[in-house]
């Protein structure tokens, strides 16, 4: 008799991304599929990571003692309310472990970050997904979805894979309607890319409430996706819970060194922000001129609608892959006709624009 899984919810876990056909296809040389920073990490971060390799045979004891003071100083936050993890995904998973279980619910916008339901399923909790407004979370729908079983309200702001966002007033409206027994989790992985004037940084509400937590990452604008470092800001009791669920030695020494150095290179972050904004604006305009709908984005990617089954998202992805360009499709019915393109260097943006134009012309 086979050993049975301890948690039935594991059976409900599904892939959240689709991998295109790669057999007989040359490896992609233009990687616009995983929302990494095409502009790379700071040279200071690379240098620091290499230097840290000299002690790679040793564990880094109590990573929070090293990294949290640097985070608190750089972002001007209370160090007692910060903890760290292996990217924001690790922290989201730990929040689910700490606050979800049988008979509880995670409330989310139906087409928000597609990995999050899996964290609830892994803890035998239910997922309540409410309708959005053209991929923008609907505050009214989220409020209507609240029940006495709600323990986590998840909001990616900005969203992935759509790139939409909620302004500060909308987030505060949602929070005001929540019971104190529910935790509002703000996933702000893309916050550094936002240019919308009504956006409110996630930490502001955290500092005003006892049931709000924010997750951030160094995988995006800092160009350290491979380092796997994220951080969380929240009430001290939540930080204590998340910290208790951490691995013994959760982050590699070179990763910590890279992150600390990356925060010092503010010029690199500003340059990346500017290049991303320029590229996002240019690609949105170019694809719109090709007759495609582009969901307005506040991130380092755009979501693009392929309007005709004859020129499908799947076919477009395959055509681009044949030309060495990797983009992303998502494993959810609402995204069946959409492709997601990460913003890259100007030359790469021209390549992907031209490849899509050829695809459309060839299937007209």
Short mmCIF file of C-alpha atoms in Angstrom, two decimals:
data_model
loop_
_atom_site.label_atom_id
_atom_site.label_comp_id
_atom_site.label_asym_id
_atom_site.label_seq_id
_atom_site.Cartn_x
_atom_site.Cartn_y
_atom_site.Cartn_z
CA UNK A 1 0.00 0.00 0.00
CA UNK A 2 1.39 3.39 -1.01
CA UNK A 3 1.92 6.04 1.64
CA UNK A 4 -0.90 8.56 1.42
CA UNK A 5 -0.31 12.26 1.29
CA UNK A 6 -0.94 13.98 4.60
CA UNK A 7 -2.86 16.83 3.00
CA UNK A 8 -5.61 16.29 0.45
CA UNK A 9 -5.24 19.83 -0.88
CA UNK A 10 -1.96 18.89 -2.55
CA UNK A 11 -4.03 17.14 -5.23
CA UNK A 12 -5.46 20.54 -6.19
CA UNK A 13 -2.09 22.13 -6.95
CA UNK A 14 -1.72 23.01 -10.64
CA UNK A 15 1.01 24.48 -12.86
CA UNK A 16 0.60 28.23 -13.21
CA UNK A 17 2.74 28.76 -16.33
CA UNK A 18 2.81 27.02 -19.69
CA UNK A 19 6.03 25.85 -21.32
CA UNK A 20 5.99 26.00 -25.10
CA UNK A 21 7.14 23.25 -27.41
CA UNK A 22 10.93 23.08 -27.37
CA UNK A 23 11.67 19.81 -29.22
CA UNK A 24 13.58 20.61 -32.40
CA UNK A 25 13.55 24.32 -31.56
CA UNK A 26 16.82 26.23 -31.10
CA UNK A 27 17.45 27.55 -27.58
CA UNK A 28 16.05 31.01 -27.06
CA UNK A 29 18.62 33.79 -27.11
CA UNK A 30 16.19 36.60 -26.27
CA UNK A 31 14.62 35.82 -22.90
CA UNK A 32 11.46 37.85 -22.39
CA UNK A 33 9.47 35.23 -20.49
CA UNK A 34 10.21 35.39 -16.75
CA UNK A 35 10.18 39.11 -15.88
CA UNK A 36 13.86 39.16 -14.98
CA UNK A 37 15.69 42.44 -15.38
CA UNK A 38 17.30 42.52 -18.80
CA UNK A 39 19.49 45.33 -17.46
CA UNK A 40 21.19 43.01 -15.00
CA UNK A 41 22.50 43.47 -11.50
CA UNK A 42 24.66 46.28 -10.26
CA UNK A 43 28.38 45.71 -10.88
CA UNK A 44 28.80 46.31 -7.15
CA UNK A 45 26.46 43.41 -6.42
CA UNK A 46 28.34 41.08 -8.74
CA UNK A 47 31.65 42.06 -7.17
CA UNK A 48 30.31 41.52 -3.64
CA UNK A 49 28.89 38.10 -4.51
CA UNK A 50 32.22 36.99 -5.98
CA UNK A 51 34.09 38.18 -2.90
CA UNK A 52 31.69 36.30 -0.61
CA UNK A 53 32.58 33.04 -2.35
CA UNK A 54 35.82 33.06 -0.35
CA UNK A 55 33.81 31.83 2.64
CA UNK A 56 31.34 29.63 0.79
CA UNK A 57 32.16 26.60 2.97
CA UNK A 58 30.45 28.31 5.96
CA UNK A 59 26.78 28.79 6.78
CA UNK A 60 25.60 32.34 7.29
CA UNK A 61 24.38 32.38 10.90
CA UNK A 62 21.08 34.23 11.45
CA UNK A 63 20.70 35.99 8.13
CA UNK A 64 18.22 38.50 9.56
CA UNK A 65 20.91 39.86 11.88
CA UNK A 66 22.95 40.75 8.81
CA UNK A 67 20.37 41.72 6.21
CA UNK A 68 17.53 43.30 8.20
CA UNK A 69 19.55 46.30 9.50
CA UNK A 70 20.65 47.06 5.94
CA UNK A 71 17.07 46.84 4.68
CA UNK A 72 15.76 49.02 7.50
CA UNK A 73 18.42 51.67 6.90
CA UNK A 74 17.98 51.74 3.13
CA UNK A 75 14.17 51.87 3.10
CA UNK A 76 13.73 53.85 6.33
CA UNK A 77 11.69 51.16 8.08
CA UNK A 78 11.46 49.61 11.55
CA UNK A 79 13.88 46.65 11.69
CA UNK A 80 11.69 44.86 14.25
CA UNK A 81 9.04 44.48 11.55
CA UNK A 82 11.26 42.98 8.82
CA UNK A 83 12.25 39.42 7.98
CA UNK A 84 13.76 37.84 4.90
CA UNK A 85 13.38 34.78 2.70
CA UNK A 86 14.22 33.05 -0.55
CA UNK A 87 12.36 35.48 -2.76
CA UNK A 88 8.87 36.75 -2.02
CA UNK A 89 7.41 33.38 -3.04
CA UNK A 90 9.05 31.75 -0.02
CA UNK A 91 7.52 34.39 2.25
CA UNK A 92 4.07 33.99 0.69
CA UNK A 93 4.28 30.24 1.23
CA UNK A 94 5.25 30.74 4.89
CA UNK A 95 2.37 33.17 5.42
CA UNK A 96 0.03 30.50 4.08
CA UNK A 97 1.52 27.90 6.40
CA UNK A 98 1.16 30.21 9.37
CA UNK A 99 -2.36 31.49 8.80
CA UNK A 100 -4.25 28.98 6.64
CA UNK A 101 -5.61 25.54 7.38
CA UNK A 102 -8.75 23.38 7.00
CA UNK A 103 -11.92 25.44 7.23
CA UNK A 104 -10.21 28.72 6.30
CA UNK A 105 -10.15 30.70 3.07
CA UNK A 106 -7.73 32.72 0.99
CA UNK A 107 -9.52 35.48 -0.93
CA UNK A 108 -8.02 36.73 -4.18
CA UNK A 109 -8.80 38.36 -7.50
CA UNK A 110 -9.49 35.57 -10.00
CA UNK A 111 -6.66 36.40 -12.39
CA UNK A 112 -4.02 37.61 -9.97
CA UNK A 113 -0.70 35.83 -9.42
CA UNK A 114 -1.58 32.28 -10.42
CA UNK A 115 0.84 30.56 -8.02
CA UNK A 116 -0.85 31.81 -4.85
CA UNK A 117 -3.80 29.37 -4.80
CA UNK A 118 -1.29 26.53 -4.62
CA UNK A 119 -0.03 27.83 -1.28
CA UNK A 120 -3.56 27.65 0.11
CA UNK A 121 -4.15 24.18 -1.32
CA UNK A 122 -0.92 22.93 0.25
CA UNK A 123 -2.41 23.83 3.64
CA UNK A 124 -5.88 22.34 2.99
CA UNK A 125 -7.45 25.80 2.85
CA UNK A 126 -10.06 26.89 0.33
CA UNK A 127 -9.49 29.54 -2.33
CA UNK A 128 -12.18 32.11 -3.09
CA UNK A 129 -11.51 33.81 -6.44
CA UNK A 130 -13.67 36.81 -7.35
CA UNK A 131 -14.18 38.46 -10.73
CA UNK A 132 -11.93 41.31 -11.81
CA UNK A 133 -12.40 44.27 -14.12
CA UNK A 134 -10.42 43.56 -17.30
CA UNK A 135 -7.65 42.01 -15.15
CA UNK A 136 -7.71 44.86 -12.61
CA UNK A 137 -8.75 43.66 -9.13
CA UNK A 138 -12.27 44.72 -8.20
CA UNK A 139 -12.37 46.07 -4.66
CA UNK A 140 -16.14 45.72 -4.52
CA UNK A 141 -15.95 42.06 -5.59
CA UNK A 142 -13.23 41.36 -3.02
CA UNK A 143 -15.28 42.98 -0.26
CA UNK A 144 -18.32 40.94 -1.28
CA UNK A 145 -16.17 37.79 -1.11
CA UNK A 146 -15.20 38.27 2.53
CA UNK A 147 -16.59 35.68 4.95
CA UNK A 148 -15.99 34.66 8.56
CA UNK A 149 -13.62 32.00 7.19
CA UNK A 150 -11.39 34.52 5.40
CA UNK A 151 -7.92 34.50 6.91
CA UNK A 152 -5.81 35.96 4.08
CA UNK A 153 -6.80 38.53 1.47
CA UNK A 154 -4.12 38.42 -1.20
CA UNK A 155 -3.48 41.45 -3.41
CA UNK A 156 -0.59 41.72 -5.84
CA UNK A 157 -0.09 45.42 -6.40
CA UNK A 158 0.91 45.76 -9.20
CA UNK A 159 -0.52 42.52 -10.50
CA UNK A 160 1.23 39.69 -12.30
CA UNK A 161 0.63 38.52 -15.02
CA UNK A 162 -1.56 41.47 -16.04
CA UNK A 163 0.48 44.45 -14.85
CA UNK A 164 -2.56 46.31 -13.47
CA UNK A 165 -2.65 48.07 -10.10
CA UNK A 166 -4.89 49.62 -7.46
CA UNK A 167 -4.44 53.15 -6.19
CA UNK A 168 -3.91 53.82 -2.50
CA UNK A 169 -7.50 54.86 -1.87
CA UNK A 170 -8.80 51.61 -3.37
CA UNK A 171 -6.48 49.48 -1.25
CA UNK A 172 -7.54 51.37 1.86
CA UNK A 173 -11.22 50.85 0.99
CA UNK A 174 -10.60 47.11 0.82
CA UNK A 175 -8.70 47.07 4.09
CA UNK A 176 -11.37 49.10 5.90
CA UNK A 177 -13.98 46.47 5.02
CA UNK A 178 -11.89 43.54 6.27
CA UNK A 179 -12.39 41.89 9.66
CA UNK A 180 -9.46 42.16 12.07
CA UNK A 181 -9.20 38.36 11.94
CA UNK A 182 -8.06 38.49 8.29
CA UNK A 183 -4.59 39.42 7.09
CA UNK A 184 -4.17 41.67 4.03
CA UNK A 185 -1.10 40.46 2.13
CA UNK A 186 0.27 43.04 -0.29
CA UNK A 187 2.60 41.43 -2.82
CA UNK A 188 4.63 44.41 -4.03
CA UNK A 189 7.24 42.59 -6.12
CA UNK A 190 6.95 45.16 -8.92
CA UNK A 191 6.51 48.28 -6.79
CA UNK A 192 9.79 49.86 -7.91
CA UNK A 193 8.52 50.06 -11.51
CA UNK A 194 5.34 52.02 -10.76
CA UNK A 195 4.93 55.54 -12.10
CA UNK A 196 1.19 56.01 -11.39
CA UNK A 197 0.72 59.08 -9.16
CA UNK A 198 -2.12 57.55 -7.10
CA UNK A 199 -0.14 54.44 -6.15
CA UNK A 200 0.70 54.17 -2.45
CA UNK A 201 3.76 52.21 -1.36
CA UNK A 202 2.78 49.07 0.51
CA UNK A 203 4.71 49.85 3.69
CA UNK A 204 2.59 52.94 4.41
CA UNK A 205 -0.55 50.94 5.23
CA UNK A 206 1.50 48.32 7.06
CA UNK A 207 2.63 50.98 9.51
CA UNK A 208 -0.96 52.09 10.16
CA UNK A 209 -2.62 48.71 10.69
CA UNK A 210 -2.24 45.53 12.72
CA UNK A 211 -3.33 43.15 9.98
CA UNK A 212 -1.40 44.21 6.86
CA UNK A 213 1.85 42.73 5.59
CA UNK A 214 3.94 43.57 2.53
CA UNK A 215 6.29 41.33 0.54
CA UNK A 216 9.06 42.68 -1.69
CA UNK A 217 11.85 41.09 -3.73
CA UNK A 218 15.30 41.70 -5.19
CA UNK A 219 14.46 39.53 -8.21
CA UNK A 220 13.05 42.33 -10.37
CA UNK A 221 14.45 45.86 -10.61
CA UNK A 222 17.62 44.89 -8.70
CA UNK A 223 18.39 42.18 -11.28
CA UNK A 224 19.08 39.47 -8.67
CA UNK A 225 16.54 36.81 -9.64
CA UNK A 226 19.13 34.05 -9.34
CA UNK A 227 20.11 35.19 -5.84
CA UNK A 228 16.59 34.44 -4.52
CA UNK A 229 16.18 37.10 -1.85
CA UNK A 230 12.91 38.63 -0.69
CA UNK A 231 11.76 40.50 2.39
CA UNK A 232 8.62 41.05 4.38
CA UNK A 233 7.40 44.05 6.37
CA UNK A 234 4.54 43.64 8.80
CA UNK A 235 3.33 43.58 12.39
CA UNK A 236 5.86 42.13 14.79
CA UNK A 237 3.67 39.11 15.61
CA UNK A 238 3.38 38.26 11.91
CA UNK A 239 7.12 38.68 11.43
CA UNK A 240 7.67 36.32 14.37
CA UNK A 241 5.37 33.72 12.81
CA UNK A 242 7.06 33.90 9.42
CA UNK A 243 10.52 33.80 10.96
CA UNK A 244 9.68 30.66 12.97
CA UNK A 245 8.77 28.88 9.71
CA UNK A 246 12.08 29.68 8.00
CA UNK A 247 14.76 27.16 7.11
CA UNK A 248 17.75 26.98 9.42
CA UNK A 249 20.09 28.78 6.99
CA UNK A 250 17.63 30.26 4.48
CA UNK A 251 19.78 32.49 2.20
CA UNK A 252 23.20 31.90 0.67
CA UNK A 253 26.08 34.13 1.76
CA UNK A 254 26.84 35.45 -1.77
CA UNK A 255 23.16 36.37 -2.18
CA UNK A 256 23.17 38.44 1.00
CA UNK A 257 26.38 40.19 -0.04
CA UNK A 258 24.94 40.95 -3.47
CA UNK A 259 21.73 42.41 -2.02
CA UNK A 260 23.52 44.70 0.43
CA UNK A 261 25.75 46.02 -2.35
CA UNK A 262 22.83 46.39 -4.76
CA UNK A 263 20.98 48.66 -2.35
CA UNK A 264 24.00 50.97 -2.29
CA UNK A 265 23.97 51.40 -6.08
CA UNK A 266 20.96 53.69 -6.36
CA UNK A 267 22.15 55.00 -9.72
CA UNK A 268 21.79 51.53 -11.22
CA UNK A 269 18.21 51.23 -9.94
CA UNK A 270 17.30 54.66 -11.34
CA UNK A 271 18.79 53.79 -14.73
CA UNK A 272 16.90 50.49 -14.81
CA UNK A 273 13.64 52.21 -13.92
CA UNK A 274 14.09 54.78 -16.68
CA UNK A 275 15.05 52.21 -19.31
CA UNK A 276 12.11 50.00 -18.36
CA UNK A 277 9.62 52.87 -18.50
CA UNK A 278 10.90 53.91 -21.92
CA UNK A 279 10.78 50.35 -23.23
CA UNK A 280 7.33 49.66 -21.79
CA UNK A 281 5.92 52.83 -23.32
CA UNK A 282 7.52 52.14 -26.70
CA UNK A 283 6.44 48.50 -26.91
CA UNK A 284 2.89 49.30 -25.80
CA UNK A 285 2.59 51.91 -28.55
CA UNK A 286 4.14 49.68 -31.20
CA UNK A 287 1.92 46.68 -30.45
CA UNK A 288 -1.16 48.91 -30.27
CA UNK A 289 -0.27 50.26 -33.71
CA UNK A 290 -0.24 46.64 -34.92
CA UNK A 291 -3.89 46.38 -33.87
CA UNK A 292 -3.30 44.44 -30.65
CA UNK A 293 -4.79 45.22 -27.25
CA UNK A 294 -2.15 45.80 -24.59
CA UNK A 295 -3.29 45.84 -20.97
CA UNK A 296 -1.92 49.04 -19.35
CA UNK A 297 1.02 47.99 -17.20
CA UNK A 298 2.87 49.36 -14.17
CA UNK A 299 5.51 46.63 -14.21
CA UNK A 300 8.43 45.37 -16.32
CA UNK A 301 6.19 43.43 -18.71
CA UNK A 302 3.09 43.83 -20.86
CA UNK A 303 0.14 41.50 -21.36
CA UNK A 304 -1.00 41.35 -24.97
CA UNK A 305 -4.29 40.02 -26.35
CA UNK A 306 -4.21 37.94 -29.53
CA UNK A 307 -7.71 38.63 -30.87
CA UNK A 308 -8.33 35.80 -33.35
CA UNK A 309 -8.21 32.01 -32.82
CA UNK A 310 -6.54 31.80 -36.22
CA UNK A 311 -3.66 33.90 -34.88
CA UNK A 312 -3.63 32.46 -31.38
CA UNK A 313 -1.38 33.16 -28.44
CA UNK A 314 -0.07 29.60 -28.66
CA UNK A 315 0.81 29.98 -32.33
CA UNK A 316 2.44 33.36 -31.70
CA UNK A 317 4.59 31.97 -28.92
CA UNK A 318 5.67 29.07 -31.14
CA UNK A 319 6.51 31.41 -34.02
CA UNK A 320 8.64 33.61 -31.79
CA UNK A 321 10.36 30.61 -30.24
CA UNK A 322 11.42 29.49 -33.72
CA UNK A 323 13.16 32.85 -34.01
CA UNK A 324 14.93 32.45 -30.67
CA UNK A 325 12.58 34.69 -28.68
CA UNK A 326 11.02 33.35 -25.47
CA UNK A 327 7.79 34.91 -24.19
CA UNK A 328 5.24 33.55 -21.70
CA UNK A 329 1.77 32.06 -21.75
CA UNK A 330 -0.17 31.40 -18.55
CA UNK A 331 -2.02 28.26 -17.45
CA UNK A 332 -5.43 29.78 -16.76
CA UNK A 333 -8.48 29.93 -19.07
CA UNK A 334 -8.73 33.73 -18.85
CA UNK A 335 -5.21 34.02 -20.30
CA UNK A 336 -5.65 31.55 -23.14
CA UNK A 337 -5.58 34.30 -25.76
CA UNK A 338 -2.81 36.36 -24.15
CA UNK A 339 0.97 36.50 -24.25
CA UNK A 340 3.17 38.19 -21.68
CA UNK A 341 6.35 39.95 -22.79
CA UNK A 342 9.07 41.12 -20.41
CA UNK A 343 10.57 44.52 -21.16
CA UNK A 344 14.18 44.29 -22.33
CA UNK A 345 16.83 46.27 -24.13
CA UNK A 346 15.74 48.47 -27.03
CA UNK A 347 17.21 46.05 -29.58
CA UNK A 348 15.26 43.15 -28.09
CA UNK A 349 12.05 45.18 -28.09
CA UNK A 350 12.55 45.87 -31.79
CA UNK A 351 13.16 42.17 -32.44
CA UNK A 352 9.99 41.09 -30.67
CA UNK A 353 7.91 43.84 -32.31
CA UNK A 354 9.16 42.84 -35.77
CA UNK A 355 8.63 39.14 -35.08
CA UNK A 356 5.04 39.71 -33.99
CA UNK A 357 4.42 41.92 -37.02
CA UNK A 358 5.67 39.15 -39.31
CA UNK A 359 3.49 36.62 -37.49
CA UNK A 360 0.40 38.80 -37.94
CA UNK A 361 1.15 39.45 -41.60
CA UNK A 362 1.74 35.77 -42.28
CA UNK A 363 -1.63 34.84 -40.79
CA UNK A 364 -3.70 37.72 -42.08
#
